[in-house]
Tab-separated table of C-alpha atoms and ligand atoms in Angstrom:
chain	number	residue	atom	x	y	z
A	1	MET	CA	0.121	0.007	0.181
A	2	ALA	CA	2.670	2.461	0.913
A	3	ASP	CA	4.024	2.628	-2.496
A	4	LYS	CA	0.774	3.629	-3.970
A	5	THR	CA	-0.675	7.093	-4.977
A	6	VAL	CA	-4.124	7.914	-4.850
A	7	LEU	CA	-5.398	10.965	-6.765
A	8	ILE	CA	-8.798	12.669	-5.541
A	9	VAL	CA	-10.646	14.781	-8.270
A	10	TYR	CA	-12.956	16.653	-6.505
A	11	ALA	CA	-15.644	19.063	-6.828
A	12	HIS	CA	-17.767	20.746	-4.223
A	13	GLN	CA	-18.098	24.236	-3.429
A	14	SER	CA	-17.981	24.395	0.437
A	15	PRO	CA	-15.469	22.912	2.952
A	16	LYS	CA	-18.628	22.424	5.132
A	17	SER	CA	-20.415	20.008	2.694
A	18	PHE	CA	-20.831	15.957	3.148
A	19	ASN	CA	-18.503	15.828	-0.046
A	20	CYS	CA	-16.018	17.622	1.540
A	21	ALA	CA	-15.867	15.379	4.564
A	22	ALA	CA	-16.135	12.415	2.497
A	23	LYS	CA	-13.000	13.748	0.592
A	24	ASP	CA	-11.272	14.519	3.685
A	25	ALA	CA	-11.876	11.092	4.917
A	26	ALA	CA	-10.350	9.474	1.713
A	27	VAL	CA	-7.236	11.556	2.410
A	28	GLN	CA	-7.104	10.676	6.107
A	29	VAL	CA	-7.454	6.697	5.471
A	30	PHE	CA	-4.992	6.602	2.589
A	31	THR	CA	-2.397	9.025	4.022
A	32	ASP	CA	-2.654	6.651	7.474
A	33	LEU	CA	-2.248	3.672	5.257
A	34	GLY	CA	1.156	5.549	3.667
A	35	CYS	CA	0.056	6.028	0.304
A	36	LYS	CA	1.089	9.041	-1.208
A	37	VAL	CA	-2.285	11.014	-1.645
A	38	ILE	CA	-2.803	13.963	-4.303
A	39	VAL	CA	-6.322	16.282	-4.409
A	40	SER	CA	-7.185	18.541	-7.535
A	41	ASP	CA	-10.019	20.664	-5.512
A	42	LEU	CA	-11.403	21.728	-8.959
A	43	TYR	CA	-13.445	24.811	-7.450
A	44	ALA	CA	-10.465	25.958	-5.443
A	45	MET	CA	-8.116	25.803	-8.446
A	46	LYS	CA	-11.075	27.737	-10.362
A	47	PHE	CA	-10.314	24.694	-12.941
A	48	ARG	CA	-11.596	26.110	-16.658
A	49	ALA	CA	-14.666	23.896	-17.477
A	50	VAL	CA	-14.547	24.389	-21.405
A	51	GLY	CA	-12.031	23.224	-23.757
A	52	THR	CA	-11.222	25.735	-25.855
A	53	ALA	CA	-8.002	26.804	-28.137
A	54	ASP	CA	-6.674	28.498	-25.342
A	55	ASP	CA	-5.534	25.040	-23.999
A	56	ILE	CA	-3.068	25.049	-26.768
A	57	LYS	CA	0.269	27.219	-27.244
A	58	GLY	CA	1.701	28.077	-30.063
A	59	LYS	CA	0.172	27.621	-33.899
A	60	LEU	CA	-2.663	25.752	-34.281
A	61	LYS	CA	-2.588	22.796	-37.127
A	62	ASN	CA	-5.922	24.030	-38.656
A	63	PRO	CA	-6.947	27.386	-37.360
A	64	GLU	CA	-9.871	27.538	-40.181
A	65	HIS	CA	-11.490	24.425	-38.633
A	66	PHE	CA	-10.717	24.054	-35.128
A	67	LEU	CA	-11.215	20.697	-33.738
A	68	TYR	CA	-10.526	20.335	-30.202
A	69	ASN	CA	-9.396	16.495	-30.118
A	70	GLU	CA	-7.106	16.748	-32.860
A	71	GLU	CA	-5.500	19.782	-32.131
A	72	THR	CA	-4.924	18.802	-28.141
A	73	MET	CA	-3.218	15.662	-29.410
A	74	VAL	CA	-0.650	17.272	-31.508
A	75	ALA	CA	0.012	19.765	-28.681
A	76	TRP	CA	0.307	17.054	-26.393
A	77	LYS	CA	2.796	15.123	-28.606
A	78	GLU	CA	4.764	18.226	-28.977
A	79	GLY	CA	4.246	19.776	-25.335
A	80	ARG	CA	2.382	22.711	-26.220
A	81	LEU	CA	-0.745	21.678	-23.911
A	82	SER	CA	-1.835	24.782	-21.245
A	83	ASP	CA	-0.057	24.193	-17.805
A	84	ASP	CA	-3.194	23.134	-15.908
A	85	ILE	CA	-3.526	20.159	-18.320
A	86	LYS	CA	0.097	19.535	-18.027
A	87	GLU	CA	0.051	19.448	-14.160
A	88	GLU	CA	-3.375	17.214	-14.506
A	89	HIS	CA	-1.562	14.884	-16.751
A	90	ARG	CA	1.292	14.617	-13.930
A	91	LYS	CA	-0.841	13.744	-11.365
A	92	LEU	CA	-2.735	10.882	-13.491
A	93	GLU	CA	0.624	9.682	-14.098
A	94	GLN	CA	1.497	8.874	-11.092
A	95	ALA	CA	-1.890	7.608	-9.646
A	96	ASP	CA	-2.730	3.979	-9.157
A	97	LEU	CA	-6.330	5.132	-7.909
A	98	VAL	CA	-8.468	7.847	-9.121
A	99	ILE	CA	-11.138	9.229	-6.927
A	100	PHE	CA	-14.077	11.206	-8.317
A	101	GLN	CA	-16.088	13.085	-5.440
A	102	PHE	CA	-18.863	15.274	-6.298
A	103	PRO	CA	-22.303	15.996	-5.609
A	104	LEU	CA	-24.719	14.667	-8.816
A	105	TYR	CA	-25.639	17.444	-10.598
A	106	TRP	CA	-28.398	16.886	-13.463
A	107	PHE	CA	-27.868	13.288	-13.335
A	108	SER	CA	-24.235	13.930	-13.970
A	109	VAL	CA	-21.025	15.328	-12.798
A	110	PRO	CA	-20.897	18.944	-11.994
A	111	ALA	CA	-19.570	21.252	-15.335
A	112	ILE	CA	-16.381	21.555	-13.620
A	113	MET	CA	-16.102	18.190	-13.272
A	114	LYS	CA	-17.115	17.368	-16.834
A	115	GLY	CA	-14.515	20.210	-17.840
A	116	TRP	CA	-11.663	18.099	-16.331
A	117	ILE	CA	-12.717	14.952	-18.120
A	118	ASP	CA	-13.102	16.771	-21.604
A	119	ARG	CA	-9.681	18.897	-20.980
A	120	VAL	CA	-7.374	16.263	-19.190
A	121	LEU	CA	-8.059	12.672	-20.586
A	122	THR	CA	-6.467	14.003	-24.115
A	123	GLN	CA	-6.339	11.899	-26.840
A	124	GLY	CA	-2.874	10.274	-27.369
A	125	PHE	CA	-2.471	10.480	-23.672
A	126	ALA	CA	-5.726	8.751	-22.171
A	127	PHE	CA	-6.702	6.808	-25.376
A	128	SER	CA	-5.909	6.209	-28.594
A	129	LEU	CA	-7.777	4.008	-31.454
A	130	GLN	CA	-5.352	1.296	-30.524
A	131	ASN	CA	-5.580	1.786	-26.978
A	132	LEU	CA	-9.383	1.605	-25.725
A	133	TYR	CA	-11.112	-0.628	-23.036
A	134	ASP	CA	-9.142	-3.352	-22.188
A	135	ASN	CA	-6.164	-2.364	-23.830
A	136	GLY	CA	-6.639	1.340	-22.459
A	137	MET	CA	-3.840	3.518	-21.550
A	138	PHE	CA	-4.934	3.528	-17.913
A	139	LYS	CA	-5.250	-0.468	-17.942
A	140	ASN	CA	-2.967	-0.549	-14.827
A	141	LYS	CA	-4.925	2.126	-12.846
A	142	LYS	CA	-8.359	1.727	-10.815
A	143	ALA	CA	-11.033	4.287	-10.783
A	144	MET	CA	-14.194	5.152	-9.013
A	145	LEU	CA	-17.046	7.457	-8.759
A	146	SER	CA	-18.187	8.469	-4.791
A	147	PHE	CA	-20.936	10.736	-4.966
A	148	THR	CA	-24.168	12.399	-3.222
A	149	THR	CA	-27.295	12.370	-4.269
A	150	GLY	CA	-30.437	14.724	-3.740
A	151	GLY	CA	-32.740	12.262	-4.770
A	152	MET	CA	-33.489	8.830	-2.455
A	153	GLU	CA	-32.239	5.718	-3.688
A	154	SER	CA	-35.631	4.382	-4.224
A	155	MET	CA	-36.061	7.006	-6.876
A	156	TYR	CA	-33.029	5.545	-8.544
A	157	LEU	CA	-34.021	1.911	-8.420
A	158	PRO	CA	-35.172	0.634	-12.075
A	159	ASP	CA	-39.000	1.181	-11.620
A	160	GLY	CA	-38.161	4.283	-9.582
A	161	ILE	CA	-39.223	7.889	-11.164
A	162	ASN	CA	-35.414	8.423	-11.990
A	163	GLY	CA	-34.865	5.344	-13.243
A	164	ASP	CA	-32.194	2.753	-12.499
A	165	ILE	CA	-28.918	4.846	-11.391
A	166	ASN	CA	-26.525	2.366	-13.007
A	167	VAL	CA	-28.228	3.963	-16.636
A	168	LEU	CA	-27.076	7.425	-15.263
A	169	LEU	CA	-23.253	5.684	-14.632
A	170	TRP	CA	-23.325	4.083	-17.936
A	171	PRO	CA	-21.942	7.133	-19.633
A	172	LEU	CA	-19.347	7.789	-16.935
A	173	GLN	CA	-17.994	4.582	-15.792
A	174	ASN	CA	-18.036	2.683	-19.446
A	175	GLY	CA	-17.802	5.579	-21.414
A	176	VAL	CA	-14.925	7.493	-19.666
A	177	LEU	CA	-13.498	5.381	-17.206
A	178	ARG	CA	-13.502	2.106	-19.136
A	179	PHE	CA	-12.773	3.679	-22.518
A	180	CYS	CA	-9.688	5.020	-21.220
A	181	GLY	CA	-9.110	1.280	-19.823
A	182	PHE	CA	-9.233	2.048	-15.822
A	183	GLN	CA	-10.253	-0.793	-13.638
A	184	VAL	CA	-13.737	0.567	-12.631
A	185	LEU	CA	-14.645	-0.111	-8.904
A	186	ALA	CA	-17.992	-0.028	-7.734
A	187	PRO	CA	-19.387	3.367	-7.348
A	188	GLN	CA	-19.801	4.704	-3.844
A	189	ILE	CA	-23.219	6.573	-3.503
A	190	PHE	CA	-24.421	8.705	-0.309
A	191	TRP	CA	-28.441	8.707	-1.002
A	192	SER	CA	-30.615	11.635	-0.460
A	193	ILE	CA	-27.734	13.238	1.781
A	194	ALA	CA	-29.060	16.661	2.638
A	195	HIS	CA	-31.779	14.759	4.427
A	196	THR	CA	-29.719	12.453	6.384
A	197	PRO	CA	-29.559	13.524	9.837
A	198	PRO	CA	-25.853	14.113	11.529
A	199	ASP	CA	-25.665	10.627	13.138
A	200	ALA	CA	-26.641	8.535	10.432
A	201	ARG	CA	-24.186	11.256	8.363
A	202	ALA	CA	-21.462	10.136	10.588
A	203	ALA	CA	-22.258	6.529	10.382
A	204	LEU	CA	-21.978	6.978	6.339
A	205	LEU	CA	-18.353	8.285	7.049
A	206	GLU	CA	-17.392	5.606	8.956
A	207	ALA	CA	-18.679	2.689	6.591
A	208	TRP	CA	-16.737	4.642	4.047
A	209	LYS	CA	-13.452	5.323	5.588
A	210	THR	CA	-14.008	1.210	6.323
A	211	ARG	CA	-14.570	0.556	2.758
A	212	LEU	CA	-11.476	2.758	1.781
A	213	GLN	CA	-9.032	0.559	4.152
A	214	GLY	CA	-9.924	-2.179	1.700
A	215	LEU	CA	-10.594	-0.294	-1.567
A	216	LEU	CA	-7.093	-1.096	-3.433
A	217	ASN	CA	-8.054	-4.941	-2.832
A	218	GLU	CA	-11.705	-5.064	-4.329
A	219	LYS	CA	-12.355	-6.562	-7.690
A	220	PRO	CA	-13.385	-4.387	-10.399
A	221	LEU	CA	-16.777	-3.963	-11.728
A	222	SER	CA	-16.842	-6.199	-15.055
A	223	PHE	CA	-17.220	-5.040	-18.514
A	224	ALA	CA	-17.747	-6.419	-22.060
A	225	HIS	CA	-14.151	-7.511	-23.201
A	226	THR	CA	-12.741	-5.713	-25.787
A	227	GLU	CA	-11.758	-9.045	-27.827
A	228	LEU	CA	-15.483	-9.378	-28.401
A	229	PHE	CA	-15.996	-6.752	-30.847
A	230	ASP	CA	-14.546	-5.740	-34.120
A	231	LEU	CA	-12.348	-2.602	-33.286
B	301	FMN	N1	-29.933	15.338	-7.146
B	301	FMN	C1	-30.193	14.225	-7.583
B	301	FMN	O1	-30.689	13.425	-6.924
B	301	FMN	N2	-30.324	14.637	-8.825
B	301	FMN	C2	-29.839	15.265	-9.794
B	301	FMN	O2	-29.982	15.368	-10.834
B	301	FMN	C3	-29.630	16.375	-9.166
B	301	FMN	N3	-28.933	17.554	-10.043
B	301	FMN	C4	-28.629	18.598	-9.636
B	301	FMN	C5	-28.179	19.549	-10.037
B	301	FMN	C6	-27.809	21.035	-9.547
B	301	FMN	C7	-27.217	22.145	-10.499
B	301	FMN	C8	-27.768	21.187	-7.995
B	301	FMN	C9	-27.120	22.718	-7.429
B	301	FMN	C10	-28.259	20.066	-7.122
B	301	FMN	C11	-28.561	18.754	-8.036
B	301	FMN	N4	-29.059	18.192	-7.194
B	301	FMN	C12	-29.341	16.414	-7.609
B	301	FMN	C13	-28.671	17.715	-5.859
B	301	FMN	C14	-27.377	17.324	-5.431
B	301	FMN	O3	-26.949	16.402	-5.579
B	301	FMN	C15	-27.589	17.322	-3.676
B	301	FMN	O4	-27.659	18.877	-2.996
B	301	FMN	C16	-25.946	17.088	-3.125
B	301	FMN	O5	-25.516	15.923	-3.665
B	301	FMN	C17	-25.907	17.389	-1.880
B	301	FMN	O6	-24.270	17.147	-1.463
B	301	FMN	P1	-23.676	18.065	-0.522
B	301	FMN	O7	-24.457	18.052	0.817
B	301	FMN	O8	-22.340	17.619	-0.088
B	301	FMN	O9	-23.856	19.382	-0.986
């Protein structure tokens, strides 16, 4: 454990939030286990959420028709990405485990975290046409979603009013994490946290800490294998 590095990509505006407490619990547990812990506190960093030509230093390949993925791939190869993206790349390179800690916004991640996904998972660095899914760039790394919801668990059942939580999570867990090769650990979901009384919150944090102790030994979720498809 002591040689492992954990990156927590964290999106909440308030240090008083449950999300902050969940992030702090992870920092504490992994630090106590002797791991190196890195936190990307996106709001505190004022992380830019939109991918634009400002992410590239120097000349564009095709300024007439700007294509973000093509231009950033070339810029990545030539070391011409903006400093904030390069910094996140350095953190990701070191990480054995990445935890995304956030409140559910519109059935997804907050915009600032989507911006991290859009801007940091650069083509060439995070994936290529040859390196996807089982052959993904990050196949030796683990990742997971840890999030709070406003809605109750019963609303996110297959027959609940919001529909099956797994349907919501598919774009993130398969379309982002698994796509880049990550071994995806089961999500940690803190249901309806605003309506949870303080003692129950404390119990949830204790259970999270217990899970965190063994997280790196958990069996990842299972996804379809690349070899089943013609790529
Ligand atoms: N809660 C849901 O259950 N589903 C949603 O789709 C959802 N969308 C939200 C969108 C926005 C812009 C905001 C501000 C809140 C939304 N919520 C939604 C509620 C938050 O998930 C909830 O307030 C948060 O998880 C509470 O965590 P905290 O106490 O750490 O802030």
